[in-house]
């Protein structure tokens, strides 16, 4: 039976209590949409980013990374369309002044999707269903568009000539560096440029904890292909049999439920239009599954026609079933040559590249832009890892070993025996050279195991009186509580194998 899920508020409480995430500057009352990551949260977040960077940059020949600046020439945002069009629908209360997102008011009240609704349609729905202020119940004002970019000033002047923006996405810095990166990294189509970094959006109503923040991080790839070779995906065979829950625009129109199908069926039936788009959808889904997320909690949903961004030919979202419903986890858009062309026009710089085969200049197409929020990934891994173990009467956070903030706990059986503590310290000092470890002296050994389970420590190593005699220790698995006895000189090798996914019982003599 599926375990009952935590609510998002319960997850926020758990994250705060255990040192994963804190509301920022809470001693001053905090500030909506901004969070700080604690001693465990920072490790988990770094592990997520490292795994992503390894998988999509370091272990691929066709993708390189960059790290661009947060503030960039404001012309970038004019060219990209953000200055004029990066808006959400704002509705304020006529009486108390509270501000809401128009589409969210409708979704909350009517439990329907507002995907693709225009400003006028939102206004009509609010009036037709007599939707009132969620705070005080009074009349709402006229819906209007609100630009989500944070504005700032550069240098000591407060003049409009010094106005700039905090970037609302990392993508544009990839486009503005496109030519330099392509030439210097000697990239040949098809290729990708990736970036991980902060993005800022002045969300009208940040909510659902880390799901909708005003300052967050993105992991993005712009994947470029030859405009005339958009179907040549050399990796397609890797994922043809990969199965996903699919909800196409047509299925949404016909009010059909999502359906599980292999990628090859999606391509044969032209549900997903290009092989590259299919490849990236499956690859991103697999990345989550390989890191321990439950594949059944995901689906891919195509944007309906009116929902598409101004730059996109086709967009699919990788969605996750959060406790507050199916929501976007990652957006994967076909951005065509829109961005490069826009920047060529506005900067008067040639960003085309030379095609050796046809001896012509071409403007590559972004066949797919997988754009992932780090914090939304953080939530997914936390929700799927969170287990309440009835037998242990304790939370066990079953994070994948690659993601665990702390991999190993080292405990002397008794904390008041000097020789045990010393030997345990020696073991800890050795292990900490390779992994994040915790050394815990307080409370009974059972209490220490429970504390470690709750924060996802993958293995615990206990040093007891026998260890002083025979130089062996007990290794305990977080997930099964199984224990084996191991010689200290073999400990590192055994832990390496265990963290690599081998079963603990196969790595040493079991302890009953
Ligand atoms: P939403 O519809 O949920 O507002 P979006 O379509 O505006 O998201 P994109 O512009 O496609 O989001 O951004 C790419 C990714 O960046 C999202 O899939 C999400 O993971 C992340 N992201 C976007 N906005 C936020 C936010 N306010 N807080 C946290 N993550 C975000």
Short mmCIF file of C-alpha atoms and ligand atoms in Angstrom, two decimals:
data_model
loop_
_atom_site.label_atom_id
_atom_site.label_comp_id
_atom_site.label_asym_id
_atom_site.label_seq_id
_atom_site.Cartn_x
_atom_site.Cartn_y
_atom_site.Cartn_z
CA UNK A 1 0.00 0.00 0.00
CA UNK A 2 1.20 3.50 -0.84
CA UNK A 3 2.39 5.31 2.27
CA UNK A 4 0.42 8.43 3.21
CA UNK A 5 2.24 11.53 2.05
CA UNK A 6 3.31 14.38 4.26
CA UNK A 7 1.66 17.69 3.52
CA UNK A 8 3.95 20.43 2.26
CA UNK A 9 3.61 22.23 5.62
CA UNK A 10 4.62 19.07 7.48
CA UNK A 11 7.63 18.76 5.18
CA UNK A 12 8.58 22.37 5.97
CA UNK A 13 8.38 21.61 9.69
CA UNK A 14 10.48 18.46 9.29
CA UNK A 15 13.09 20.32 7.21
CA UNK A 16 13.37 23.04 9.83
CA UNK A 17 13.48 20.67 12.81
CA UNK A 18 16.24 18.56 11.31
CA UNK A 19 18.42 21.36 9.90
CA UNK A 20 17.59 21.11 6.20
CA UNK A 21 15.82 24.41 5.50
CA UNK A 22 14.97 27.54 7.50
CA UNK A 23 12.76 30.48 6.60
CA UNK A 24 15.28 33.26 6.02
CA UNK A 25 15.93 35.85 8.76
CA UNK A 26 13.25 34.29 10.92
CA UNK A 27 14.38 36.27 13.97
CA UNK A 28 13.03 39.35 12.15
CA UNK A 29 9.84 37.64 11.09
CA UNK A 30 11.22 36.17 7.85
CA UNK A 31 10.30 37.29 4.36
CA UNK A 32 7.98 35.37 2.05
CA UNK A 33 9.58 33.34 -0.73
CA UNK A 34 13.14 33.27 0.64
CA UNK A 35 14.75 30.36 2.48
CA UNK A 36 18.12 29.41 3.93
CA UNK A 37 19.58 25.93 3.75
CA UNK A 38 20.89 24.44 6.99
CA UNK A 39 23.82 22.11 7.62
CA UNK A 40 22.05 19.10 6.07
CA UNK A 41 20.12 21.02 3.43
CA UNK A 42 23.25 22.52 1.94
CA UNK A 43 24.79 19.04 1.60
CA UNK A 44 21.67 17.60 -0.05
CA UNK A 45 21.37 20.56 -2.39
CA UNK A 46 25.06 20.35 -3.34
CA UNK A 47 24.74 16.61 -3.94
CA UNK A 48 21.75 17.16 -6.24
CA UNK A 49 23.64 19.81 -8.20
CA UNK A 50 26.81 17.67 -8.35
CA UNK A 51 24.92 14.62 -9.61
CA UNK A 52 23.23 16.73 -12.26
CA UNK A 53 26.50 18.36 -13.33
CA UNK A 54 28.25 14.98 -13.47
CA UNK A 55 25.46 13.36 -15.52
CA UNK A 56 24.83 16.19 -17.96
CA UNK A 57 28.17 17.97 -18.26
CA UNK A 58 31.18 16.03 -17.05
CA UNK A 59 30.11 12.61 -18.33
CA UNK A 60 28.94 13.83 -21.74
CA UNK A 61 31.04 14.70 -24.74
CA UNK A 62 28.31 16.85 -26.28
CA UNK A 63 27.62 19.27 -23.39
CA UNK A 64 29.83 21.86 -21.70
CA UNK A 65 29.06 24.12 -18.77
CA UNK A 66 29.31 27.81 -17.97
CA UNK A 67 28.72 29.98 -14.91
CA UNK A 68 27.32 33.36 -15.92
CA UNK A 69 26.65 36.46 -13.88
CA UNK A 70 23.32 37.19 -12.21
CA UNK A 71 23.16 40.79 -13.33
CA UNK A 72 23.80 41.33 -16.97
CA UNK A 73 23.23 44.09 -19.53
CA UNK A 74 19.48 44.93 -19.31
CA UNK A 75 19.28 44.81 -23.10
CA UNK A 76 19.44 41.03 -22.71
CA UNK A 77 16.00 41.06 -21.10
CA UNK A 78 14.58 43.38 -23.69
CA UNK A 79 15.77 41.07 -26.46
CA UNK A 80 14.57 37.91 -24.73
CA UNK A 81 11.06 39.33 -24.31
CA UNK A 82 11.15 39.34 -20.51
CA UNK A 83 10.83 43.13 -20.13
CA UNK A 84 7.62 43.15 -22.11
CA UNK A 85 6.17 39.74 -21.49
CA UNK A 86 7.43 38.01 -18.33
CA UNK A 87 4.23 38.58 -16.39
CA UNK A 88 1.68 36.87 -14.18
CA UNK A 89 -1.87 38.00 -13.51
CA UNK A 90 -2.13 40.10 -10.35
CA UNK A 91 -5.40 40.62 -8.50
CA UNK A 92 -5.60 42.73 -5.35
CA UNK A 93 -8.24 42.97 -2.70
CA UNK A 94 -10.10 46.30 -2.77
CA UNK A 95 -10.34 46.34 1.03
CA UNK A 96 -7.27 44.78 2.68
CA UNK A 97 -4.87 45.17 -0.25
CA UNK A 98 -3.75 41.51 -0.23
CA UNK A 99 -2.34 40.42 -3.58
CA UNK A 100 -3.05 37.16 -5.34
CA UNK A 101 -2.25 35.43 -8.61
CA UNK A 102 -5.45 35.46 -10.64
CA UNK A 103 -4.97 31.97 -12.06
CA UNK A 104 -4.27 30.54 -8.60
CA UNK A 105 -7.49 32.06 -7.19
CA UNK A 106 -9.43 30.18 -9.86
CA UNK A 107 -7.50 26.93 -9.43
CA UNK A 108 -8.00 27.02 -5.66
CA UNK A 109 -11.73 27.75 -5.83
CA UNK A 110 -12.81 25.74 -8.88
CA UNK A 111 -10.17 22.99 -8.82
CA UNK A 112 -9.64 23.33 -12.57
CA UNK A 113 -6.56 23.91 -14.67
CA UNK A 114 -6.07 27.49 -15.82
CA UNK A 115 -3.38 26.54 -18.33
CA UNK A 116 -3.46 29.03 -21.18
CA UNK A 117 -6.15 31.36 -19.76
CA UNK A 118 -5.84 34.96 -20.91
CA UNK A 119 -6.16 38.05 -18.70
CA UNK A 120 -9.76 38.54 -19.88
CA UNK A 121 -10.73 34.94 -19.26
CA UNK A 122 -9.31 35.13 -15.75
CA UNK A 123 -11.27 38.33 -15.10
CA UNK A 124 -14.48 36.67 -16.37
CA UNK A 125 -14.03 33.52 -14.27
CA UNK A 126 -13.38 35.57 -11.12
CA UNK A 127 -16.50 37.61 -11.64
CA UNK A 128 -18.69 34.67 -12.84
CA UNK A 129 -17.83 32.54 -9.81
CA UNK A 130 -17.88 35.49 -7.41
CA UNK A 131 -14.37 34.70 -6.19
CA UNK A 132 -13.47 36.89 -3.21
CA UNK A 133 -10.33 37.83 -1.27
CA UNK A 134 -8.81 34.72 0.35
CA UNK A 135 -7.82 36.80 3.39
CA UNK A 136 -10.83 38.99 4.27
CA UNK A 137 -13.59 37.85 1.90
CA UNK A 138 -14.01 41.28 0.25
CA UNK A 139 -14.38 42.28 -3.42
CA UNK A 140 -11.35 41.85 -5.68
CA UNK A 141 -10.05 44.49 -8.09
CA UNK A 142 -9.49 44.20 -11.85
CA UNK A 143 -6.84 41.63 -12.80
CA UNK A 144 -3.72 43.16 -14.34
CA UNK A 145 -0.36 41.99 -15.62
CA UNK A 146 2.60 42.12 -13.26
CA UNK A 147 6.23 41.76 -14.39
CA UNK A 148 8.10 39.21 -12.30
CA UNK A 149 11.61 40.56 -12.78
CA UNK A 150 13.38 42.09 -9.79
CA UNK A 151 14.76 45.49 -10.76
CA UNK A 152 17.88 47.01 -9.24
CA UNK A 153 20.35 49.81 -9.92
CA UNK A 154 23.98 49.55 -10.90
CA UNK A 155 26.48 51.93 -9.29
CA UNK A 156 25.69 54.95 -7.13
CA UNK A 157 23.10 56.49 -9.48
CA UNK A 158 19.38 55.90 -9.09
CA UNK A 159 18.73 56.97 -12.68
CA UNK A 160 16.79 54.93 -15.20
CA UNK A 161 20.01 54.62 -17.22
CA UNK A 162 21.50 52.55 -14.38
CA UNK A 163 18.48 50.22 -14.08
CA UNK A 164 19.15 46.50 -14.30
CA UNK A 165 17.49 43.21 -13.42
CA UNK A 166 18.34 40.14 -11.41
CA UNK A 167 18.12 37.32 -13.93
CA UNK A 168 14.76 35.48 -13.89
CA UNK A 169 16.30 32.43 -15.61
CA UNK A 170 19.80 31.22 -16.32
CA UNK A 171 19.10 30.47 -20.00
CA UNK A 172 19.75 33.91 -21.51
CA UNK A 173 23.36 34.06 -20.32
CA UNK A 174 23.90 30.85 -22.28
CA UNK A 175 22.62 32.52 -25.44
CA UNK A 176 24.70 35.66 -24.98
CA UNK A 177 27.85 33.52 -24.57
CA UNK A 178 26.84 31.10 -27.29
CA UNK A 179 29.44 32.08 -29.86
CA UNK A 180 32.40 32.24 -27.47
CA UNK A 181 31.57 28.90 -25.91
CA UNK A 182 30.97 27.19 -29.25
CA UNK A 183 34.25 28.43 -30.69
CA UNK A 184 36.46 27.97 -27.66
CA UNK A 185 35.12 24.54 -26.75
CA UNK A 186 35.17 23.66 -30.49
CA UNK A 187 31.62 22.32 -30.29
CA UNK A 188 29.99 20.71 -33.31
CA UNK A 189 26.24 20.33 -33.67
CA UNK A 190 24.40 18.78 -31.99
CA UNK A 191 25.68 20.11 -28.66
CA UNK A 192 24.48 21.58 -25.40
CA UNK A 193 25.54 24.32 -23.01
CA UNK A 194 24.55 23.90 -19.38
CA UNK A 195 24.45 26.11 -16.34
CA UNK A 196 23.50 25.88 -12.68
CA UNK A 197 22.83 29.10 -10.85
CA UNK A 198 20.52 31.45 -9.02
CA UNK A 199 17.39 32.92 -10.58
CA UNK A 200 15.04 35.50 -9.10
CA UNK A 201 11.34 36.04 -9.68
CA UNK A 202 9.19 38.51 -7.82
CA UNK A 203 6.39 35.94 -7.45
CA UNK A 204 3.06 37.55 -6.56
CA UNK A 205 2.26 34.96 -3.94
CA UNK A 206 5.15 32.64 -3.10
CA UNK A 207 3.76 29.52 -1.50
CA UNK A 208 4.10 25.82 -0.91
CA UNK A 209 7.45 26.15 0.83
CA UNK A 210 10.31 25.60 -1.65
CA UNK A 211 7.95 25.07 -4.58
CA UNK A 212 7.38 28.72 -5.40
CA UNK A 213 10.18 30.94 -4.15
CA UNK A 214 11.43 34.39 -5.07
CA UNK A 215 15.08 33.36 -5.04
CA UNK A 216 15.88 29.86 -6.27
CA UNK A 217 18.36 27.94 -8.37
CA UNK A 218 18.02 26.46 -11.82
CA UNK A 219 19.87 23.70 -13.65
CA UNK A 220 19.40 24.34 -17.35
CA UNK A 221 20.62 23.00 -20.67
CA UNK A 222 20.20 24.66 -24.03
CA UNK A 223 20.54 21.86 -26.56
CA UNK A 224 21.37 23.09 -30.07
CA UNK A 225 20.83 21.21 -33.32
CA UNK A 226 21.29 21.89 -37.02
CA UNK A 227 18.06 23.48 -38.33
CA UNK A 228 17.85 20.89 -41.10
CA UNK A 229 18.78 17.91 -38.96
CA UNK A 230 16.28 18.19 -36.15
CA UNK A 231 15.44 14.50 -36.27
CA UNK A 232 19.01 13.17 -36.00
CA UNK A 233 19.23 12.08 -32.39
CA UNK A 234 22.11 9.60 -32.07
CA UNK A 235 21.03 8.57 -28.56
CA UNK A 236 17.42 7.70 -29.34
CA UNK A 237 17.89 3.91 -29.07
CA UNK A 238 18.87 4.29 -25.40
CA UNK A 239 15.35 5.34 -24.44
CA UNK A 240 12.91 3.89 -27.01
CA UNK A 241 11.61 1.28 -24.57
CA UNK A 242 11.59 3.64 -21.60
CA UNK A 243 8.08 4.04 -20.17
CA UNK A 244 6.50 7.21 -18.88
CA UNK A 245 3.07 8.42 -17.78
CA UNK A 246 1.96 10.66 -20.63
CA UNK A 247 -0.65 13.43 -20.80
CA UNK A 248 -0.65 15.12 -24.21
CA UNK A 249 -2.42 18.35 -25.15
CA UNK A 250 -5.05 16.28 -27.03
CA UNK A 251 -5.65 14.03 -24.04
CA UNK A 252 -6.20 17.14 -21.90
CA UNK A 253 -8.63 18.57 -24.44
CA UNK A 254 -10.56 15.30 -24.45
CA UNK A 255 -10.42 15.17 -20.63
CA UNK A 256 -8.61 11.85 -20.75
CA UNK A 257 -6.42 10.48 -17.99
CA UNK A 258 -2.66 10.12 -18.33
CA UNK A 259 -1.51 6.89 -19.90
CA UNK A 260 1.66 4.90 -19.40
CA UNK A 261 3.50 4.25 -22.65
CA UNK A 262 6.97 3.63 -24.02
CA UNK A 263 8.77 6.44 -25.81
CA UNK A 264 8.62 4.57 -29.13
CA UNK A 265 4.81 4.60 -28.98
CA UNK A 266 4.85 8.36 -28.25
CA UNK A 267 7.00 8.87 -31.34
CA UNK A 268 5.09 6.45 -33.60
CA UNK A 269 1.80 8.11 -32.71
CA UNK A 270 3.42 11.55 -33.06
CA UNK A 271 2.40 12.44 -29.50
CA UNK A 272 5.94 13.75 -28.98
CA UNK A 273 6.94 15.54 -32.16
CA UNK A 274 10.71 15.25 -32.23
CA UNK A 275 13.10 12.50 -31.17
CA UNK A 276 15.27 14.97 -29.31
CA UNK A 277 12.35 16.14 -27.21
CA UNK A 278 11.47 12.50 -26.45
CA UNK A 279 15.09 11.75 -25.64
CA UNK A 280 15.37 14.59 -23.14
CA UNK A 281 12.02 13.87 -21.48
CA UNK A 282 12.99 10.24 -20.87
CA UNK A 283 16.55 11.12 -19.87
CA UNK A 284 15.45 13.66 -17.27
CA UNK A 285 12.81 11.29 -15.89
CA UNK A 286 15.44 8.55 -15.66
CA UNK A 287 17.83 10.87 -13.83
CA UNK A 288 15.27 11.24 -11.05
CA UNK A 289 14.47 7.52 -10.99
CA UNK A 290 18.15 6.53 -10.91
CA UNK A 291 18.59 8.73 -7.85
CA UNK A 292 15.85 6.95 -5.97
CA UNK A 293 12.67 8.90 -6.84
CA UNK A 294 9.58 6.78 -7.48
CA UNK A 295 8.89 6.81 -11.27
CA UNK A 296 5.16 6.39 -10.64
CA UNK A 297 5.03 9.84 -9.05
CA UNK A 298 5.99 11.47 -12.37
CA UNK A 299 4.24 12.22 -15.63
CA UNK A 300 5.02 14.26 -18.72
CA UNK A 301 2.37 16.81 -19.70
CA UNK A 302 2.31 18.75 -22.92
CA UNK A 303 1.45 22.44 -22.80
CA UNK A 304 -1.91 23.17 -24.39
CA UNK A 305 -1.82 25.66 -27.27
CA UNK A 306 -2.63 28.84 -25.33
CA UNK A 307 -0.27 27.92 -22.52
CA UNK A 308 2.88 27.96 -24.68
CA UNK A 309 5.40 30.72 -23.97
CA UNK A 310 6.03 33.30 -26.68
CA UNK A 311 9.30 31.59 -27.65
CA UNK A 312 8.19 27.96 -27.65
CA UNK A 313 7.12 25.72 -30.51
CA UNK A 314 6.32 22.84 -28.20
CA UNK A 315 6.73 22.41 -24.44
CA UNK A 316 6.37 19.42 -22.20
CA UNK A 317 6.60 19.63 -18.43
CA UNK A 318 7.97 16.84 -16.34
CA UNK A 319 5.43 16.89 -13.52
CA UNK A 320 5.48 15.35 -10.07
CA UNK A 321 2.55 14.47 -7.88
CA UNK A 322 3.14 16.82 -4.96
CA UNK A 323 0.80 16.61 -1.95
CA UNK A 324 -0.93 19.68 -3.39
CA UNK A 325 -1.43 18.10 -6.84
CA UNK A 326 0.41 17.41 -10.09
CA UNK A 327 2.79 20.33 -10.63
CA UNK A 328 5.65 21.31 -12.89
CA UNK A 329 8.99 20.00 -11.81
CA UNK A 330 10.90 20.76 -14.96
CA UNK A 331 9.97 22.53 -18.21
CA UNK A 332 11.31 21.15 -21.49
CA UNK A 333 10.72 23.60 -24.34
CA UNK A 334 11.53 23.57 -28.01
CA UNK A 335 12.71 27.21 -28.26
CA UNK A 336 13.63 26.98 -31.96
CA UNK A 337 16.06 29.71 -33.09
CA UNK A 338 14.02 32.39 -31.31
CA UNK A 339 16.60 33.43 -28.74
CA UNK A 340 19.68 33.44 -30.94
CA UNK A 341 17.80 35.44 -33.57
CA UNK A 342 16.53 37.92 -30.99
CA UNK A 343 20.04 38.49 -29.65
CA UNK A 344 21.47 38.80 -33.15
CA UNK A 345 18.91 41.46 -33.95
CA UNK A 346 19.25 43.45 -30.72
CA UNK A 347 23.04 43.20 -30.29
CA UNK A 348 23.84 43.43 -34.01
CA UNK A 349 26.25 40.53 -33.49
CA UNK A 350 26.47 37.54 -35.75
CA UNK A 351 25.73 34.46 -33.67
CA UNK A 352 25.40 32.07 -36.58
CA UNK A 353 27.89 29.25 -37.04
CA UNK A 354 29.56 27.88 -40.14
CA UNK A 355 28.30 24.55 -41.44
CA UNK A 356 31.26 22.63 -42.90
CA UNK A 357 29.01 20.37 -44.96
CA UNK A 358 26.93 22.94 -46.81
CA UNK A 359 29.53 25.72 -46.45
CA UNK A 360 26.74 27.97 -45.29
CA UNK A 361 26.12 29.96 -42.14
CA UNK A 362 23.32 28.55 -40.02
CA UNK A 363 21.49 29.56 -36.87
CA UNK A 364 21.12 26.49 -34.67
CA UNK A 365 17.78 25.58 -33.09
CA UNK A 366 17.29 24.87 -29.43
CA UNK A 367 15.44 21.62 -29.95
CA UNK A 368 15.02 21.23 -26.22
CA UNK A 369 15.73 23.28 -23.13
CA UNK A 370 15.44 21.10 -20.03
CA UNK A 371 15.01 23.63 -17.22
CA UNK A 372 14.98 22.27 -13.69
CA UNK A 373 14.57 24.11 -10.40
CA UNK A 374 17.01 22.77 -7.81
CA UNK A 375 14.64 23.31 -4.90
CA UNK A 376 11.76 21.50 -6.64
CA UNK A 377 14.12 18.56 -7.17
CA UNK A 378 15.08 18.85 -3.49
CA UNK A 379 11.41 18.52 -2.52
CA UNK A 380 10.90 15.50 -4.77
CA UNK A 381 13.83 13.61 -3.28
CA UNK A 382 12.71 14.52 0.25
CA UNK A 383 9.09 13.45 -0.32
CA UNK A 384 10.04 10.17 -1.94
CA UNK A 385 12.66 9.40 0.72
CA UNK A 386 10.47 10.20 3.72
CA UNK A 387 9.21 7.02 5.39
CA UNK A 388 7.63 6.46 8.72
CA UNK A 389 8.77 3.04 9.94
CA UNK A 390 6.14 1.62 12.28
CA UNK A 391 8.38 -1.09 13.67
CA UNK A 392 11.12 1.37 14.50
CA UNK A 393 8.52 4.00 15.48
CA UNK A 394 10.75 6.48 13.76
CA UNK A 395 11.20 8.39 10.51
CA UNK A 396 13.66 6.80 8.12
CA UNK A 397 14.82 9.15 5.39
CA UNK A 398 15.67 6.75 2.58
CA UNK A 399 17.66 9.09 0.38
CA UNK A 400 19.78 7.53 -2.36
CA UNK A 401 23.35 7.06 -1.06
CA UNK A 402 24.63 9.57 -3.64
CA UNK A 403 22.32 12.20 -2.19
CA UNK A 404 22.58 11.52 1.56
CA UNK A 405 23.89 14.65 3.30
CA UNK A 406 25.78 12.42 5.71
CA UNK A 407 26.86 9.04 4.44
CA UNK A 408 28.22 7.40 7.58
CA UNK A 409 27.72 7.62 11.33
CA UNK A 410 30.50 6.46 13.64
CA UNK A 411 29.60 5.58 17.22
CA UNK A 412 31.46 4.11 20.17
CA UNK A 413 29.04 1.67 21.84
CA UNK A 414 29.48 3.46 25.16
CA UNK A 415 30.44 7.09 25.21
CA UNK A 416 32.03 7.08 28.65
CA UNK A 417 34.70 4.49 27.87
CA UNK A 418 37.83 6.31 26.84
CA UNK A 419 39.42 3.48 24.85
CA UNK A 420 36.20 2.90 22.86
CA UNK A 421 35.85 6.61 22.11
CA UNK A 422 39.49 6.82 21.02
CA UNK A 423 39.23 3.86 18.68
CA UNK A 424 35.96 5.22 17.24
CA UNK A 425 37.64 8.61 16.69
CA UNK A 426 40.45 6.90 14.76
CA UNK A 427 37.89 5.16 12.53
CA UNK A 428 35.98 8.44 12.05
CA UNK A 429 39.17 10.34 11.16
CA UNK A 430 39.93 7.79 8.47
CA UNK A 431 36.40 7.64 6.98
CA UNK A 432 35.86 11.39 6.96
CA UNK A 433 38.69 11.70 4.42
CA UNK A 434 36.38 10.06 1.88
CA UNK A 435 32.80 10.69 3.02
CA UNK A 436 30.66 13.06 5.05
CA UNK A 437 30.45 11.45 8.49
CA UNK A 438 28.94 12.16 11.87
CA UNK A 439 30.48 11.22 15.20
CA UNK A 440 27.76 10.88 17.80
CA UNK A 441 28.37 10.28 21.52
CA UNK A 442 25.09 11.26 23.08
CA UNK A 443 22.39 8.87 24.23
CA UNK A 444 21.99 5.12 23.93
CA UNK A 445 23.17 3.39 20.77
CA UNK A 446 19.50 2.84 19.81
CA UNK A 447 18.81 6.55 20.14
CA UNK A 448 21.86 7.34 18.02
CA UNK A 449 20.71 4.92 15.29
CA UNK A 450 17.25 6.51 15.34
CA UNK A 451 18.71 9.99 15.00
CA UNK A 452 20.87 8.87 12.10
CA UNK A 453 17.93 7.16 10.33
CA UNK A 454 15.87 10.32 10.56
CA UNK A 455 18.40 12.39 8.64
CA UNK A 456 19.19 9.64 6.14
CA UNK A 457 22.67 8.50 7.30
CA UNK A 458 23.22 5.53 4.99
CA UNK A 459 25.42 3.35 7.22
CA UNK A 460 26.38 3.35 10.87
CA UNK A 461 29.65 1.94 12.16
CA UNK A 462 29.77 0.91 15.81
CA UNK A 463 32.91 0.30 17.80
CA UNK A 464 32.42 -2.06 20.76
CA UNK A 465 34.58 -3.95 23.27
CA UNK A 466 35.33 -6.72 20.76
CA UNK A 467 36.72 -4.05 18.43
CA UNK A 468 39.49 -3.39 20.96
CA UNK A 469 40.46 -7.06 20.80
CA UNK A 470 39.97 -8.05 17.16
CA UNK A 471 39.93 -4.76 15.23
CA UNK A 472 36.50 -5.40 13.79
CA UNK A 473 33.40 -3.19 13.85
CA UNK A 474 29.68 -3.51 13.18
CA UNK A 475 28.21 -1.90 10.07
CA UNK A 476 24.45 -1.28 10.08
CA UNK A 477 22.22 -0.52 7.11
CA UNK A 478 19.77 2.38 7.45
CA UNK A 479 17.17 0.80 5.18
CA UNK A 480 17.08 -2.76 6.54
CA UNK A 481 18.75 -2.37 9.99
CA UNK A 482 20.76 -5.42 8.96
CA UNK A 483 24.23 -5.59 10.55
CA UNK A 484 27.52 -7.20 9.54
CA UNK A 485 30.88 -7.55 11.22
CA UNK A 486 33.83 -6.14 9.33
CA UNK A 487 37.61 -5.86 9.89
CA UNK A 488 38.66 -2.22 10.22
CA UNK A 489 41.30 -2.63 7.54
CA UNK A 490 38.56 -3.74 5.09
CA UNK A 491 36.01 -1.19 6.26
CA UNK A 492 36.58 1.47 3.60
CA UNK A 493 36.40 -1.01 0.71
CA UNK A 494 33.20 -2.53 2.11
CA UNK A 495 31.58 0.86 2.66
CA UNK A 496 32.53 1.87 -0.88
CA UNK A 497 30.71 -1.19 -2.23
CA UNK A 498 27.72 -0.69 0.05
CA UNK A 499 27.37 2.97 -0.97
CA UNK A 500 27.64 1.80 -4.56
CA UNK A 501 24.49 -0.27 -4.14
CA UNK A 502 25.68 -3.74 -3.11
CA UNK A 503 23.63 -5.54 -0.47
CA UNK A 504 25.15 -5.28 3.00
CA UNK A 505 24.47 -8.95 3.80
CA UNK A 506 26.74 -9.98 0.92
CA UNK A 507 29.67 -7.93 2.17
CA UNK A 508 30.42 -9.55 5.52
CA UNK A 509 29.39 -11.89 8.28
CA UNK A 510 25.86 -11.13 9.49
CA UNK A 511 25.33 -10.19 13.12
CA UNK A 512 22.06 -11.42 14.65
P1 LIG B 1 5.46 27.73 -12.79
O1 LIG B 1 4.46 27.55 -13.90
O2 LIG B 1 5.40 26.67 -11.73
O3 LIG B 1 5.52 29.14 -12.27
P2 LIG B 1 7.33 28.24 -14.83
O4 LIG B 1 6.70 27.58 -16.00
O5 LIG B 1 7.25 29.72 -14.70
O6 LIG B 1 6.88 27.51 -13.48
P3 LIG B 1 9.92 27.94 -15.92
O7 LIG B 1 10.03 29.33 -16.35
O8 LIG B 1 9.69 26.87 -16.95
O9 LIG B 1 8.85 27.80 -14.77
O10 LIG B 1 11.21 27.59 -15.06
C1 LIG B 1 11.89 26.36 -15.13
C2 LIG B 1 11.95 25.68 -13.80
O11 LIG B 1 12.46 26.55 -12.79
C3 LIG B 1 10.60 25.21 -13.27
O12 LIG B 1 10.23 23.99 -13.84
C4 LIG B 1 10.88 25.08 -11.80
O13 LIG B 1 11.52 23.84 -11.52
C5 LIG B 1 11.85 26.22 -11.55
N1 LIG B 1 11.12 27.38 -11.02
C6 LIG B 1 10.49 28.33 -11.72
N2 LIG B 1 9.94 29.26 -10.91
C7 LIG B 1 10.24 28.87 -9.66
C8 LIG B 1 9.96 29.42 -8.37
N3 LIG B 1 9.29 30.55 -8.24
N4 LIG B 1 10.42 28.76 -7.28
C9 LIG B 1 11.12 27.61 -7.41
N5 LIG B 1 11.41 27.05 -8.60
C10 LIG B 1 10.99 27.66 -9.71
#
